[in-house]
Amino acid sequence: MKKLILTLSTVLMAAALSAQSLTGYDIMKKAHDVPEPTTSSSTAKLTIHSKKGSDRIREVIMKSKDYGDVKKEVIVFTTPKDVAGTGYLMFNYEEDANGNSKDSDNWLYLPAMKKTRRIASSGSESEGSFMGTDFTYQDMGERSLSKYDYKLLGEESVDGVACYKVECISKAHTEKDPRYITYISKSDYIMRKCEFYDRQNQLHRVLTCSNFTTIKGFTTAQKMKMENVQTGTWSMIETNDITYNANDIDDSLFTVAALEKGRIR
């Protein structure tokens, strides 16, 4: 019994020392490497809350497919009528062994103009509002690990979940929100909250993830709310009808042509 107790004590001490030795980068790398489904299909309700208290409701279809070196995602608006058919296509490229990655490719299709335009993956255009929401185009994609410096600030609970609190600072220092603090769950390395700070280091926006569920073993936030604390506006994405690892998502859907022909339904 004494030997068993000593063994358990050693294991627990080793685990504690391992946790203490984690750096901010280590935590963000673990969060980045959390397994994701190969394919994803869902619908979502997008609520845009104005400073005056009124709400605009949008409904969208979302699909994604991971090809290993690139993850392709598409978002298409279905209602209301004035935005129906508007689509956003993203190619997010995986970093190589040296931490280098190609900038993402992004296209926005506007049916009213019958025109598709490229959206820059960095700079002022990527930081612009995504379809009038408090999310930016950059928020809709993935942030490259190599473009930030990281610091573990400590630990904090978010909605009763113990989280690592990690500061992330853009190496370029040119972004509208060059610094953000993210709260990563200690148990599964899934983000629970993120605070974005502007160039004056003032809190600008707060992203909160909630209504977590597990689908085919994948922890999923069904609600994501982005609040602009400086303007009093907020936007919420509520995801429904989530399907993972289906075999019926055709590769041809992740093309500009599919957007322009209205094939994504």
PDB file of N, CA and C in Angstrom, residues 100-140:
ATOM      1  N   ASN A 100       5.846  27.989 -40.785  1.00  0.00           N
ATOM      2  CA  ASN A 100       5.489  28.923 -41.858  1.00  0.00           C
ATOM      3  C   ASN A 100       4.199  28.474 -42.536  1.00  0.00           C
ATOM      4  N   SER A 101       3.389  29.422 -42.926  1.00  0.00           N
ATOM      5  CA  SER A 101       2.149  29.075 -43.622  1.00  0.00           C
ATOM      6  C   SER A 101       1.831  30.138 -44.665  1.00  0.00           C
ATOM      7  N   LYS A 102       1.182  29.692 -45.721  1.00  0.00           N
ATOM      8  CA  LYS A 102       0.738  30.596 -46.762  1.00  0.00           C
ATOM      9  C   LYS A 102      -0.465  31.379 -46.255  1.00  0.00           C
ATOM     10  N   ASP A 103      -0.544  32.652 -46.641  1.00  0.00           N
ATOM     11  CA  ASP A 103      -1.712  33.448 -46.263  1.00  0.00           C
ATOM     12  C   ASP A 103      -2.974  32.813 -46.834  1.00  0.00           C
ATOM     13  N   SER A 104      -4.070  32.958 -46.102  1.00  0.00           N
ATOM     14  CA  SER A 104      -5.331  32.362 -46.542  1.00  0.00           C
ATOM     15  C   SER A 104      -5.832  33.045 -47.814  1.00  0.00           C
ATOM     16  N   ASP A 105      -6.633  32.302 -48.577  1.00  0.00           N
ATOM     17  CA  ASP A 105      -7.317  32.850 -49.748  1.00  0.00           C
ATOM     18  C   ASP A 105      -8.788  33.009 -49.392  1.00  0.00           C
ATOM     19  N   ASN A 106      -9.369  34.161 -49.743  1.00  0.00           N
ATOM     20  CA  ASN A 106     -10.743  34.462 -49.348  1.00  0.00           C
ATOM     21  C   ASN A 106     -11.474  35.170 -50.481  1.00  0.00           C
ATOM     22  N   TRP A 107     -12.736  34.750 -50.712  1.00  0.00           N
ATOM     23  CA  TRP A 107     -13.544  35.363 -51.756  1.00  0.00           C
ATOM     24  C   TRP A 107     -14.931  35.689 -51.212  1.00  0.00           C
ATOM     25  N   LEU A 108     -15.457  36.835 -51.581  1.00  0.00           N
ATOM     26  CA  LEU A 108     -16.813  37.246 -51.208  1.00  0.00           C
ATOM     27  C   LEU A 108     -17.634  37.407 -52.481  1.00  0.00           C
ATOM     28  N   TYR A 109     -18.771  36.695 -52.536  1.00  0.00           N
ATOM     29  CA  TYR A 109     -19.659  36.807 -53.694  1.00  0.00           C
ATOM     30  C   TYR A 109     -20.897  37.604 -53.314  1.00  0.00           C
ATOM     31  N   LEU A 110     -21.185  38.656 -54.087  1.00  0.00           N
ATOM     32  CA  LEU A 110     -22.349  39.509 -53.861  1.00  0.00           C
ATOM     33  C   LEU A 110     -23.302  39.352 -55.037  1.00  0.00           C
ATOM     34  N   PRO A 111     -24.405  38.613 -54.856  1.00  0.00           N
ATOM     35  CA  PRO A 111     -25.313  38.333 -55.975  1.00  0.00           C
ATOM     36  C   PRO A 111     -25.958  39.578 -56.568  1.00  0.00           C
ATOM     37  N   ALA A 112     -26.195  40.601 -55.744  1.00  0.00           N
ATOM     38  CA  ALA A 112     -26.825  41.816 -56.260  1.00  0.00           C
ATOM     39  C   ALA A 112     -25.944  42.470 -57.322  1.00  0.00           C
ATOM     40  N   MET A 113     -24.634  42.332 -57.166  1.00  0.00           N
ATOM     41  CA  MET A 113     -23.686  42.909 -58.121  1.00  0.00           C
ATOM     42  C   MET A 113     -23.205  41.866 -59.128  1.00  0.00           C
ATOM     43  N   LYS A 114     -23.598  40.589 -58.873  1.00  0.00           N
ATOM     44  CA  LYS A 114     -23.129  39.468 -59.700  1.00  0.00           C
ATOM     45  C   LYS A 114     -21.613  39.511 -59.848  1.00  0.00           C
ATOM     46  N   LYS A 115     -20.966  39.708 -58.696  1.00  0.00           N
ATOM     47  CA  LYS A 115     -19.529  39.894 -58.714  1.00  0.00           C
ATOM     48  C   LYS A 115     -18.873  39.212 -57.519  1.00  0.00           C
ATOM     49  N   THR A 116     -17.725  38.579 -57.754  1.00  0.00           N
ATOM     50  CA  THR A 116     -16.918  37.985 -56.696  1.00  0.00           C
ATOM     51  C   THR A 116     -15.646  38.805 -56.538  1.00  0.00           C
ATOM     52  N   ARG A 117     -15.278  39.116 -55.313  1.00  0.00           N
ATOM     53  CA  ARG A 117     -14.032  39.848 -55.107  1.00  0.00           C
ATOM     54  C   ARG A 117     -13.175  39.167 -54.046  1.00  0.00           C
ATOM     55  N   ARG A 118     -11.874  39.290 -54.197  1.00  0.00           N
ATOM     56  CA  ARG A 118     -10.944  38.731 -53.229  1.00  0.00           C
ATOM     57  C   ARG A 118     -10.918  39.619 -51.989  1.00  0.00           C
ATOM     58  N   ILE A 119     -10.827  38.982 -50.837  1.00  0.00           N
ATOM     59  CA  ILE A 119     -10.671  39.695 -49.572  1.00  0.00           C
ATOM     60  C   ILE A 119      -9.261  39.422 -49.065  1.00  0.00           C
ATOM     61  N   ALA A 120      -8.490  40.462 -48.836  1.00  0.00           N
ATOM     62  CA  ALA A 120      -7.113  40.298 -48.361  1.00  0.00           C
ATOM     63  C   ALA A 120      -7.103  39.578 -47.023  1.00  0.00           C
ATOM     64  N   SER A 121      -6.104  38.716 -46.832  1.00  0.00           N
ATOM     65  CA  SER A 121      -6.014  37.939 -45.593  1.00  0.00           C
ATOM     66  C   SER A 121      -5.376  38.721 -44.454  1.00  0.00           C
ATOM     67  N   SER A 122      -4.822  39.882 -44.764  1.00  0.00           N
ATOM     68  CA  SER A 122      -4.240  40.736 -43.734  1.00  0.00           C
ATOM     69  C   SER A 122      -4.471  42.188 -44.124  1.00  0.00           C
ATOM     70  N   GLY A 123      -4.256  43.087 -43.176  1.00  0.00           N
ATOM     71  CA  GLY A 123      -4.459  44.496 -43.455  1.00  0.00           C
ATOM     72  C   GLY A 123      -5.864  44.951 -43.112  1.00  0.00           C
ATOM     73  N   SER A 124      -6.176  46.184 -43.489  1.00  0.00           N
ATOM     74  CA  SER A 124      -7.436  46.811 -43.078  1.00  0.00           C
ATOM     75  C   SER A 124      -8.660  46.087 -43.614  1.00  0.00           C
ATOM     76  N   GLU A 125      -8.562  45.520 -44.813  1.00  0.00           N
ATOM     77  CA  GLU A 125      -9.729  44.845 -45.383  1.00  0.00           C
ATOM     78  C   GLU A 125     -10.113  43.614 -44.565  1.00  0.00           C
ATOM     79  N   SER A 126      -9.123  42.835 -44.123  1.00  0.00           N
ATOM     80  CA  SER A 126      -9.410  41.637 -43.336  1.00  0.00           C
ATOM     81  C   SER A 126      -9.978  41.980 -41.961  1.00  0.00           C
ATOM     82  N   GLU A 127      -9.716  43.213 -41.515  1.00  0.00           N
ATOM     83  CA  GLU A 127     -10.199  43.641 -40.202  1.00  0.00           C
ATOM     84  C   GLU A 127     -11.538  44.366 -40.284  1.00  0.00           C
ATOM     85  N   GLY A 128     -12.094  44.440 -41.486  1.00  0.00           N
ATOM     86  CA  GLY A 128     -13.386  45.080 -41.670  1.00  0.00           C
ATOM     87  C   GLY A 128     -14.523  44.195 -41.191  1.00  0.00           C
ATOM     88  N   SER A 129     -15.690  44.780 -41.016  1.00  0.00           N
ATOM     89  CA  SER A 129     -16.860  44.065 -40.524  1.00  0.00           C
ATOM     90  C   SER A 129     -17.324  43.013 -41.522  1.00  0.00           C
ATOM     91  N   PHE A 130     -17.554  41.801 -41.014  1.00  0.00           N
ATOM     92  CA  PHE A 130     -18.084  40.733 -41.858  1.00  0.00           C
ATOM     93  C   PHE A 130     -19.589  40.872 -41.968  1.00  0.00           C
ATOM     94  N   MET A 131     -20.059  41.310 -43.112  1.00  0.00           N
ATOM     95  CA  MET A 131     -21.485  41.420 -43.413  1.00  0.00           C
ATOM     96  C   MET A 131     -22.248  42.210 -42.351  1.00  0.00           C
ATOM     97  N   GLY A 132     -21.658  43.330 -41.908  1.00  0.00           N
ATOM     98  CA  GLY A 132     -22.338  44.218 -40.966  1.00  0.00           C
ATOM     99  C   GLY A 132     -22.381  43.726 -39.538  1.00  0.00           C
ATOM    100  N   THR A 133     -21.592  42.688 -39.214  1.00  0.00           N
ATOM    101  CA  THR A 133     -21.581  42.140 -37.864  1.00  0.00           C
ATOM    102  C   THR A 133     -20.404  42.699 -37.063  1.00  0.00           C
ATOM    103  N   ASP A 134     -20.305  42.279 -35.809  1.00  0.00           N
ATOM    104  CA  ASP A 134     -19.169  42.657 -34.967  1.00  0.00           C
ATOM    105  C   ASP A 134     -17.999  41.698 -35.141  1.00  0.00           C
ATOM    106  N   PHE A 135     -18.188  40.654 -35.966  1.00  0.00           N
ATOM    107  CA  PHE A 135     -17.089  39.788 -36.360  1.00  0.00           C
ATOM    108  C   PHE A 135     -16.362  40.417 -37.544  1.00  0.00           C
ATOM    109  N   THR A 136     -15.064  40.219 -37.631  1.00  0.00           N
ATOM    110  CA  THR A 136     -14.303  40.678 -38.787  1.00  0.00           C
ATOM    111  C   THR A 136     -14.078  39.498 -39.739  1.00  0.00           C
ATOM    112  N   TYR A 137     -13.625  39.798 -40.949  1.00  0.00           N
ATOM    113  CA  TYR A 137     -13.278  38.726 -41.880  1.00  0.00           C
ATOM    114  C   TYR A 137     -12.184  37.846 -41.270  1.00  0.00           C
ATOM    115  N   GLN A 138     -11.256  38.476 -40.557  1.00  0.00           N
ATOM    116  CA  GLN A 138     -10.171  37.737 -39.918  1.00  0.00           C
ATOM    117  C   GLN A 138     -10.718  36.765 -38.870  1.00  0.00           C
ATOM    118  N   ASP A 139     -11.755  37.180 -38.137  1.00  0.00           N
ATOM    119  CA  ASP A 139     -12.356  36.312 -37.119  1.00  0.00           C
ATOM    120  C   ASP A 139     -12.962  35.055 -37.732  1.00  0.00           C
ATOM    121  N   MET A 140     -13.436  35.157 -38.956  1.00  0.00           N
ATOM    122  CA  MET A 140     -14.117  34.030 -39.578  1.00  0.00           C
ATOM    123  C   MET A 140     -13.149  32.938 -40.022  1.00  0.00           C
TER     124      MET A 140
END
